[in-house]
Coordinates of C-alpha atoms in Angstrom, one line a residue:
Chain A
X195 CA 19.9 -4.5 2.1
X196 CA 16.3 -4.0 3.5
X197 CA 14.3 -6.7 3.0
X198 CA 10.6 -7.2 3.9
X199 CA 9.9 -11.6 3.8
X200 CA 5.9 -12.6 4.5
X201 CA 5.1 -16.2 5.6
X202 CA 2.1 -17.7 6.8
X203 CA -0.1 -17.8 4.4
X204 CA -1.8 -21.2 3.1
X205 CA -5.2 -22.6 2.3
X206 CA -8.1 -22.5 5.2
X207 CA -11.5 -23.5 5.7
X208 CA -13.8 -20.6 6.5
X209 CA -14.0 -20.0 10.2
X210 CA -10.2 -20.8 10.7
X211 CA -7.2 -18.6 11.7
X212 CA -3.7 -18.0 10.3
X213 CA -0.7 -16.1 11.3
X214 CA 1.0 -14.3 9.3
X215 CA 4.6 -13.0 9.6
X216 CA 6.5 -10.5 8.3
X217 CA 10.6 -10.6 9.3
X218 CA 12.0 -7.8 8.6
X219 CA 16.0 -6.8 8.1
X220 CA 18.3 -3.9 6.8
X221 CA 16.6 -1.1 8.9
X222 CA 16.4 -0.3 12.4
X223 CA 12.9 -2.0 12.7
X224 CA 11.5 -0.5 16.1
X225 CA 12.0 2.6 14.9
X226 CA 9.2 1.9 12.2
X227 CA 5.5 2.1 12.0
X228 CA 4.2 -1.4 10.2
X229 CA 1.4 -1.5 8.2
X230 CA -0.4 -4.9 6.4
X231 CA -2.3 -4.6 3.1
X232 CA -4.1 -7.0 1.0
X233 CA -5.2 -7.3 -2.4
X234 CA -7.7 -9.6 -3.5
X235 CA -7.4 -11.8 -6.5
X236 CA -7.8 -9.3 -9.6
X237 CA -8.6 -6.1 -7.3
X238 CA -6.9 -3.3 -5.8
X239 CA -5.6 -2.4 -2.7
X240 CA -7.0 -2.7 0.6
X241 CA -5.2 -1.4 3.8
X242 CA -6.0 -3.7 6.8
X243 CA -4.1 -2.7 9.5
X244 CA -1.0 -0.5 11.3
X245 CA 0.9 -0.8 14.0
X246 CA 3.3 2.1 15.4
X247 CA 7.1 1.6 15.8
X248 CA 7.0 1.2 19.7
X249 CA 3.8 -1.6 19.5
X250 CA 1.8 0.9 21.3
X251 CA -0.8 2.1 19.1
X252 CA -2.7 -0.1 16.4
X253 CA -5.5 0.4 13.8
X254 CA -7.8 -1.8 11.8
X255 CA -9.9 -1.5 9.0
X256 CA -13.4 -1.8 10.0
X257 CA -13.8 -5.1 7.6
X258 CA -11.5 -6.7 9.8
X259 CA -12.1 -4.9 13.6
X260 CA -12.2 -7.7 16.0
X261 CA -11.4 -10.5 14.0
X262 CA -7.8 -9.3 12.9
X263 CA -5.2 -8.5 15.5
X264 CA -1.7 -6.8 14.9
X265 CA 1.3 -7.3 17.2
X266 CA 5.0 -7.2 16.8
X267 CA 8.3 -8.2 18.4
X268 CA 11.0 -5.6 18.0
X269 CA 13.4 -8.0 19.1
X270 CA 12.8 -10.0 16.5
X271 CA 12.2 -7.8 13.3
X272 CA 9.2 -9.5 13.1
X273 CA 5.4 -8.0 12.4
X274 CA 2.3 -10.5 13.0
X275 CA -1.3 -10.4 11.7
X276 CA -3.2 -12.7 13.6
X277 CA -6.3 -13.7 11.5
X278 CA -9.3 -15.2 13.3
X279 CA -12.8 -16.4 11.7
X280 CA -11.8 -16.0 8.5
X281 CA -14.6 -15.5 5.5
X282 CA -14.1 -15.9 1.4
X283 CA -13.8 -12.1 1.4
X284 CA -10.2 -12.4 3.1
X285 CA -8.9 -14.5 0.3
X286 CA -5.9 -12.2 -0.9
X287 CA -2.5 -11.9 -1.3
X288 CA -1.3 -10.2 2.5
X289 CA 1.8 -7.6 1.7
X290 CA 3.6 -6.2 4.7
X291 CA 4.7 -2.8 4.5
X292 CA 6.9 -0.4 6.0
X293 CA 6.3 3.3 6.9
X294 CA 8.6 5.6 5.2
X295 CA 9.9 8.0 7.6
X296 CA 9.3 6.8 11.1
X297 CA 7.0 4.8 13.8
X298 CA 4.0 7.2 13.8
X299 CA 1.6 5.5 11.0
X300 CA 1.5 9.0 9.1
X301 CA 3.4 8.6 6.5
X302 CA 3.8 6.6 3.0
X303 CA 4.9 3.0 2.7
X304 CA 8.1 3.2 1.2
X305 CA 9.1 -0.9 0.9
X306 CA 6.9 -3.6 0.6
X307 CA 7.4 -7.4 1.0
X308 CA 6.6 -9.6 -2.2
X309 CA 3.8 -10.9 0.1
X310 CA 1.9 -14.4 0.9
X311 CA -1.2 -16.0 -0.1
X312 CA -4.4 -16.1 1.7
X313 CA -7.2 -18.4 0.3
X314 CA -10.5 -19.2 2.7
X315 CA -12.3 -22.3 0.8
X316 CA -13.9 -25.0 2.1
Chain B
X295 CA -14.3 7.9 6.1
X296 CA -12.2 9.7 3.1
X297 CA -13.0 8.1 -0.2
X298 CA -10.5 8.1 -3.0
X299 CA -11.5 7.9 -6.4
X300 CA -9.2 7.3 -9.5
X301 CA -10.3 8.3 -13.3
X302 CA -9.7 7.1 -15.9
X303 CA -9.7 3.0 -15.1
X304 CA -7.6 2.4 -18.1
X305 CA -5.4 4.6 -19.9
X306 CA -4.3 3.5 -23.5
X307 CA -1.3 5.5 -24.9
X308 CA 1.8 4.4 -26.5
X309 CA 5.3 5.2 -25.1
X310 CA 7.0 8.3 -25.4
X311 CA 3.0 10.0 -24.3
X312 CA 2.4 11.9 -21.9
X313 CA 0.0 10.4 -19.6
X314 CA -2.1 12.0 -17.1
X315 CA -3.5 10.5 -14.0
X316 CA -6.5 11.8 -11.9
X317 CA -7.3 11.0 -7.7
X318 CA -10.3 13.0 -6.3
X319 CA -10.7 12.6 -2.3
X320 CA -14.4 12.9 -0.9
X321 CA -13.4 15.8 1.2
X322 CA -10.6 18.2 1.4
X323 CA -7.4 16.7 2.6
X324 CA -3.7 17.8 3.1
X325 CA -1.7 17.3 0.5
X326 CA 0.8 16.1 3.0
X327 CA -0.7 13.0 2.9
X328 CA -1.3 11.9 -0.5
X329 CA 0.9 9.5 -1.8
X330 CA 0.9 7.8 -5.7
X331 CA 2.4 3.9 -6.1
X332 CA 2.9 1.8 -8.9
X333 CA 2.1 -1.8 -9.2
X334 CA 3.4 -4.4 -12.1
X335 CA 1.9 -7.6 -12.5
X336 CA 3.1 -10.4 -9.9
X337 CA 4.9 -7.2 -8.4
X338 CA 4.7 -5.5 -4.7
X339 CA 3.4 -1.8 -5.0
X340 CA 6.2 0.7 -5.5
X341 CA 6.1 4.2 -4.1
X342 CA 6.2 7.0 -6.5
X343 CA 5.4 10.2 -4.6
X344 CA 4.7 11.0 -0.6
X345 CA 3.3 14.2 0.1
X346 CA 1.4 14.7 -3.4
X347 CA 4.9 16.1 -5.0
X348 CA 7.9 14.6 -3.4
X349 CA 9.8 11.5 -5.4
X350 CA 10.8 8.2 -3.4
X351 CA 14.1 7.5 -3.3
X352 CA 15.3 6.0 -7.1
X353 CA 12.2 7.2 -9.0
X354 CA 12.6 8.8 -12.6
X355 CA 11.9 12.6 -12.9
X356 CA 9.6 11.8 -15.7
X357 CA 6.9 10.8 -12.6
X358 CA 5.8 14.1 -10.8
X359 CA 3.0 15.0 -8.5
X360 CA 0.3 17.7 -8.0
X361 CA -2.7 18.7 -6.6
X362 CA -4.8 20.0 -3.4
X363 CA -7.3 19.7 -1.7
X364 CA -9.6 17.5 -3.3
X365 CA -7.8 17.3 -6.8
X366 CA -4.5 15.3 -7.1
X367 CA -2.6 14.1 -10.5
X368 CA -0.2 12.2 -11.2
X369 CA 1.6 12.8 -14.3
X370 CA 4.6 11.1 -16.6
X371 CA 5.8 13.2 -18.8
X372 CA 7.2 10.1 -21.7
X373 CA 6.0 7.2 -21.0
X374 CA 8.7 3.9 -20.6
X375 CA 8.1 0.7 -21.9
X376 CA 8.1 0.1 -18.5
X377 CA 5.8 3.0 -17.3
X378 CA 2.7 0.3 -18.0
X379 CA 1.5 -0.8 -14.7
X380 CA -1.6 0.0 -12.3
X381 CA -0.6 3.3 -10.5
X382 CA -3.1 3.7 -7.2
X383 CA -3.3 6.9 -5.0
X384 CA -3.3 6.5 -1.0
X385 CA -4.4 8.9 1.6
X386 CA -2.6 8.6 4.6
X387 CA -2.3 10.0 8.1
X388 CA -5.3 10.0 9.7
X389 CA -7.3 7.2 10.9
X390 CA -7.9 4.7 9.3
X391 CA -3.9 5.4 8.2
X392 CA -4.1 4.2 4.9
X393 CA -6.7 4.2 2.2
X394 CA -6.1 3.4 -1.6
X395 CA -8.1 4.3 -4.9
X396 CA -9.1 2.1 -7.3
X397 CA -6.5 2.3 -9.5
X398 CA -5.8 3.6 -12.9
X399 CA -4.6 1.2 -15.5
X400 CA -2.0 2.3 -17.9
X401 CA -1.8 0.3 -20.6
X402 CA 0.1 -0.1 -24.1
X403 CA -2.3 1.7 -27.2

Protein backbone atom coordinates (compact mmCIF):
# COMPACT_ATOMS: atom_id res chain seq x y z
CA UNK A 1 0.00 0.00 0.00
CA UNK A 2 1.59 3.46 -0.81
CA UNK A 3 1.71 5.59 1.84
CA UNK A 4 2.93 9.18 2.01
CA UNK A 5 3.50 10.06 6.31
CA UNK A 6 4.63 13.98 7.08
CA UNK A 7 6.24 14.90 10.39
CA UNK A 8 7.93 17.77 11.64
CA UNK A 9 5.75 20.23 11.94
CA UNK A 10 5.01 22.08 15.39
CA UNK A 11 4.66 25.60 16.79
CA UNK A 12 7.72 28.29 16.09
CA UNK A 13 8.67 31.63 16.87
CA UNK A 14 9.18 33.74 13.76
CA UNK A 15 12.75 33.64 12.64
CA UNK A 16 13.15 29.85 13.59
CA UNK A 17 13.59 26.70 11.40
CA UNK A 18 11.84 23.26 11.09
CA UNK A 19 12.27 20.17 9.26
CA UNK A 20 10.00 18.59 7.79
CA UNK A 21 9.83 14.96 6.64
CA UNK A 22 7.99 13.07 4.51
CA UNK A 23 8.68 8.93 4.66
CA UNK A 24 7.46 7.41 2.01
CA UNK A 25 6.63 3.49 1.30
CA UNK A 26 4.76 1.16 -1.27
CA UNK A 27 6.49 2.63 -4.40
CA UNK A 28 9.84 2.48 -5.68
CA UNK A 29 10.69 6.01 -4.27
CA UNK A 30 13.95 7.09 -6.24
CA UNK A 31 12.28 6.60 -9.15
CA UNK A 32 9.85 9.60 -8.20
CA UNK A 33 9.90 13.33 -8.58
CA UNK A 34 8.75 14.90 -4.86
CA UNK A 35 6.97 17.84 -4.61
CA UNK A 36 5.82 19.87 -1.07
CA UNK A 37 2.65 21.98 -1.03
CA UNK A 38 1.12 24.08 1.56
CA UNK A 39 -2.14 25.48 2.22
CA UNK A 40 -2.74 28.13 4.59
CA UNK A 41 -5.37 28.10 7.15
CA UNK A 42 -8.75 28.72 5.09
CA UNK A 43 -6.88 29.22 1.60
CA UNK A 44 -5.90 27.29 -1.34
CA UNK A 45 -3.10 25.70 -2.55
CA UNK A 46 0.35 26.82 -2.78
CA UNK A 47 3.17 24.76 -4.49
CA UNK A 48 6.45 25.38 -2.66
CA UNK A 49 8.91 23.20 -3.87
CA UNK A 50 10.10 19.93 -6.16
CA UNK A 51 12.71 17.79 -6.19
CA UNK A 52 13.43 15.22 -9.10
CA UNK A 53 13.61 11.43 -8.55
CA UNK A 54 17.52 11.21 -8.63
CA UNK A 55 18.04 14.56 -6.03
CA UNK A 56 19.61 16.29 -8.82
CA UNK A 57 17.42 19.05 -9.88
CA UNK A 58 15.18 21.24 -7.35
CA UNK A 59 12.75 24.18 -7.60
CA UNK A 60 11.27 26.69 -5.32
CA UNK A 61 8.60 28.99 -5.31
CA UNK A 62 9.89 32.42 -5.24
CA UNK A 63 8.10 33.14 -1.73
CA UNK A 64 10.29 30.67 -0.28
CA UNK A 65 13.83 30.95 -2.63
CA UNK A 66 16.63 30.94 -0.25
CA UNK A 67 14.99 30.46 2.83
CA UNK A 68 13.46 26.91 1.99
CA UNK A 69 15.70 24.03 0.91
CA UNK A 70 14.62 20.58 -0.50
CA UNK A 71 16.69 17.36 -0.20
CA UNK A 72 16.04 13.75 -0.06
CA UNK A 73 17.51 10.35 0.84
CA UNK A 74 16.52 7.61 -1.54
CA UNK A 75 17.84 5.18 0.84
CA UNK A 76 15.58 6.05 3.16
CA UNK A 77 12.16 6.90 1.39
CA UNK A 78 12.40 9.92 2.97
CA UNK A 79 11.76 13.77 1.34
CA UNK A 80 12.94 16.84 3.66
CA UNK A 81 11.93 20.49 3.55
CA UNK A 82 14.24 22.40 5.49
CA UNK A 83 12.60 25.64 6.55
CA UNK A 84 14.80 28.59 7.73
CA UNK A 85 13.63 32.21 8.92
CA UNK A 86 10.39 31.42 9.00
CA UNK A 87 7.48 34.44 8.80
CA UNK A 88 3.50 34.33 9.82
CA UNK A 89 2.96 33.87 6.12
CA UNK A 90 4.41 30.18 6.26
CA UNK A 91 1.83 29.20 8.79
CA UNK A 92 0.14 26.17 6.83
CA UNK A 93 -0.64 22.87 6.74
CA UNK A 94 2.85 21.26 4.58
CA UNK A 95 1.48 18.16 2.36
CA UNK A 96 4.07 16.06 0.59
CA UNK A 97 3.26 14.87 -2.68
CA UNK A 98 4.29 12.47 -5.13
CA UNK A 99 4.71 12.81 -8.97
CA UNK A 100 2.45 10.61 -10.92
CA UNK A 101 4.42 9.10 -13.54
CA UNK A 102 8.04 9.41 -12.90
CA UNK A 103 11.25 11.52 -11.39
CA UNK A 104 11.05 14.49 -13.96
CA UNK A 105 8.73 17.11 -11.97
CA UNK A 106 6.38 17.29 -15.11
CA UNK A 107 3.71 15.58 -14.31
CA UNK A 108 0.59 15.55 -11.82
CA UNK A 109 0.64 14.58 -8.20
CA UNK A 110 -1.04 11.49 -8.01
CA UNK A 111 -0.82 10.67 -3.89
CA UNK A 112 -0.57 12.99 -1.26
CA UNK A 113 0.34 12.61 2.50
CA UNK A 114 -2.43 13.76 5.04
CA UNK A 115 0.21 16.45 5.91
CA UNK A 116 1.57 18.31 9.14
CA UNK A 117 1.04 21.61 10.70
CA UNK A 118 3.09 24.66 10.45
CA UNK A 119 2.27 27.63 12.80
CA UNK A 120 4.99 30.72 13.05
CA UNK A 121 3.69 32.78 16.28
CA UNK A 122 5.51 34.42 18.71
CA UNK B 1 4.73 33.27 -14.39
CA UNK B 2 1.37 31.42 -15.65
CA UNK B 3 -1.54 32.52 -13.62
CA UNK B 4 -4.54 30.26 -13.11
CA UNK B 5 -7.75 31.51 -12.50
CA UNK B 6 -10.97 29.50 -11.39
CA UNK B 7 -14.79 30.84 -11.88
CA UNK B 8 -17.16 30.49 -10.31
CA UNK B 9 -15.76 30.60 -6.31
CA UNK B 10 -18.85 28.71 -5.21
CA UNK B 11 -21.05 26.59 -7.09
CA UNK B 12 -24.59 25.88 -5.38
CA UNK B 13 -26.45 22.94 -7.06
CA UNK B 14 -28.09 19.96 -5.64
CA UNK B 15 -27.12 16.37 -6.42
CA UNK B 16 -27.97 14.56 -9.42
CA UNK B 17 -26.82 18.42 -11.45
CA UNK B 18 -24.73 18.75 -13.61
CA UNK B 19 -22.06 20.97 -12.54
CA UNK B 20 -19.60 22.83 -14.67
CA UNK B 21 -16.27 24.05 -13.62
CA UNK B 22 -14.13 26.79 -15.37
CA UNK B 23 -9.79 27.31 -15.20
CA UNK B 24 -8.49 30.09 -17.54
CA UNK B 25 -4.51 30.21 -17.71
CA UNK B 26 -2.81 33.76 -18.31
CA UNK B 27 -1.25 32.51 -21.52
CA UNK B 28 -1.61 29.56 -23.72
CA UNK B 29 -0.44 26.41 -22.24
CA UNK B 30 -0.38 22.59 -23.24
CA UNK B 31 -3.09 20.87 -22.25
CA UNK B 32 -0.61 18.20 -21.38
CA UNK B 33 -0.17 19.84 -18.33
CA UNK B 34 -3.31 20.69 -16.82
CA UNK B 35 -4.43 18.72 -14.10
CA UNK B 36 -7.96 19.11 -11.89
CA UNK B 37 -7.98 17.75 -7.89
CA UNK B 38 -10.42 17.53 -5.40
CA UNK B 39 -10.21 18.53 -1.89
CA UNK B 40 -12.74 17.56 1.13
CA UNK B 41 -12.62 19.20 4.26
CA UNK B 42 -9.70 17.93 6.72
CA UNK B 43 -8.78 15.85 3.49
CA UNK B 44 -5.35 15.69 1.25
CA UNK B 45 -6.14 16.85 -2.36
CA UNK B 46 -7.19 14.06 -4.73
CA UNK B 47 -6.30 13.94 -8.33
CA UNK B 48 -9.07 13.94 -10.81
CA UNK B 49 -7.59 14.40 -14.23
CA UNK B 50 -3.68 14.79 -15.64
CA UNK B 51 -3.35 16.00 -18.97
CA UNK B 52 -6.74 18.13 -19.02
CA UNK B 53 -8.78 14.72 -20.01
CA UNK B 54 -7.23 11.70 -18.69
CA UNK B 55 -8.89 10.06 -15.22
CA UNK B 56 -6.57 9.06 -12.19
CA UNK B 57 -6.61 5.78 -11.37
CA UNK B 58 -10.22 4.89 -9.28
CA UNK B 59 -12.06 8.13 -10.36
CA UNK B 60 -15.84 8.01 -11.38
CA UNK B 61 -16.60 8.50 -15.17
CA UNK B 62 -19.11 11.09 -14.09
CA UNK B 63 -15.67 13.57 -13.69
CA UNK B 64 -14.34 14.40 -17.18
CA UNK B 65 -11.98 16.97 -18.51
CA UNK B 66 -11.64 19.52 -21.45
CA UNK B 67 -10.23 22.34 -22.72
CA UNK B 68 -7.09 24.11 -24.62
CA UNK B 69 -5.20 26.48 -24.62
CA UNK B 70 -6.26 29.03 -22.30
CA UNK B 71 -9.79 27.55 -21.54
CA UNK B 72 -10.07 24.29 -19.35
CA UNK B 73 -13.37 22.77 -17.68
CA UNK B 74 -13.98 20.44 -15.57
CA UNK B 75 -17.25 18.86 -15.59
CA UNK B 76 -19.51 16.19 -13.45
CA UNK B 77 -22.05 15.02 -15.25
CA UNK B 78 -24.56 13.99 -11.70
CA UNK B 79 -23.41 15.26 -8.94
CA UNK B 80 -22.72 12.64 -5.58
CA UNK B 81 -23.52 13.47 -2.28
CA UNK B 82 -20.07 13.17 -2.18
CA UNK B 83 -19.15 15.29 -5.29
CA UNK B 84 -19.23 18.60 -2.73
CA UNK B 85 -15.69 19.50 -2.12
CA UNK B 86 -13.19 22.43 -3.40
CA UNK B 87 -12.04 21.09 -6.89
CA UNK B 88 -8.65 23.30 -7.87
CA UNK B 89 -6.84 23.25 -11.33
CA UNK B 90 -2.89 23.00 -11.45
CA UNK B 91 -0.58 23.78 -14.25
CA UNK B 92 2.26 21.73 -14.35
CA UNK B 93 5.53 21.07 -16.23
CA UNK B 94 7.35 23.96 -16.58
CA UNK B 95 9.05 25.90 -14.06
CA UNK B 96 7.93 26.75 -11.40
CA UNK B 97 6.45 22.81 -11.73
CA UNK B 98 3.35 23.31 -10.09
CA UNK B 99 0.87 26.18 -9.87
CA UNK B 100 -2.85 25.93 -8.49
CA UNK B 101 -6.06 28.11 -9.02
CA UNK B 102 -8.05 29.38 -6.50
CA UNK B 103 -10.43 26.93 -6.34
CA UNK B 104 -13.97 26.46 -7.04
CA UNK B 105 -16.36 25.59 -4.25
CA UNK B 106 -19.05 23.11 -4.93
CA UNK B 107 -21.46 23.24 -2.51
CA UNK B 108 -24.96 21.63 -1.56
CA UNK B 109 -28.15 24.25 -3.01
Amino acid sequence: ELQLVESGGGLVQPGGSLRLSCAASGFTFSTYAMTWVRQAPGKGLEWVSGMSGSGGTAYYADSVKGRFTISRNNYRNTVYLQMNSLRAEDTAVYYCAKDRSGGWLDDAFDFWGQGTMVTVSS
Amino acid sequence: EIVLTQSPGTLSLSPGERATLSCRTSQSVSGRYLAWYQQKPGQAPRLLIYGSSSRATGIPDRFSGSGSATEFTLTISRLEPEDFAVYYCQHYGISPPGTFGGGTKVEIK
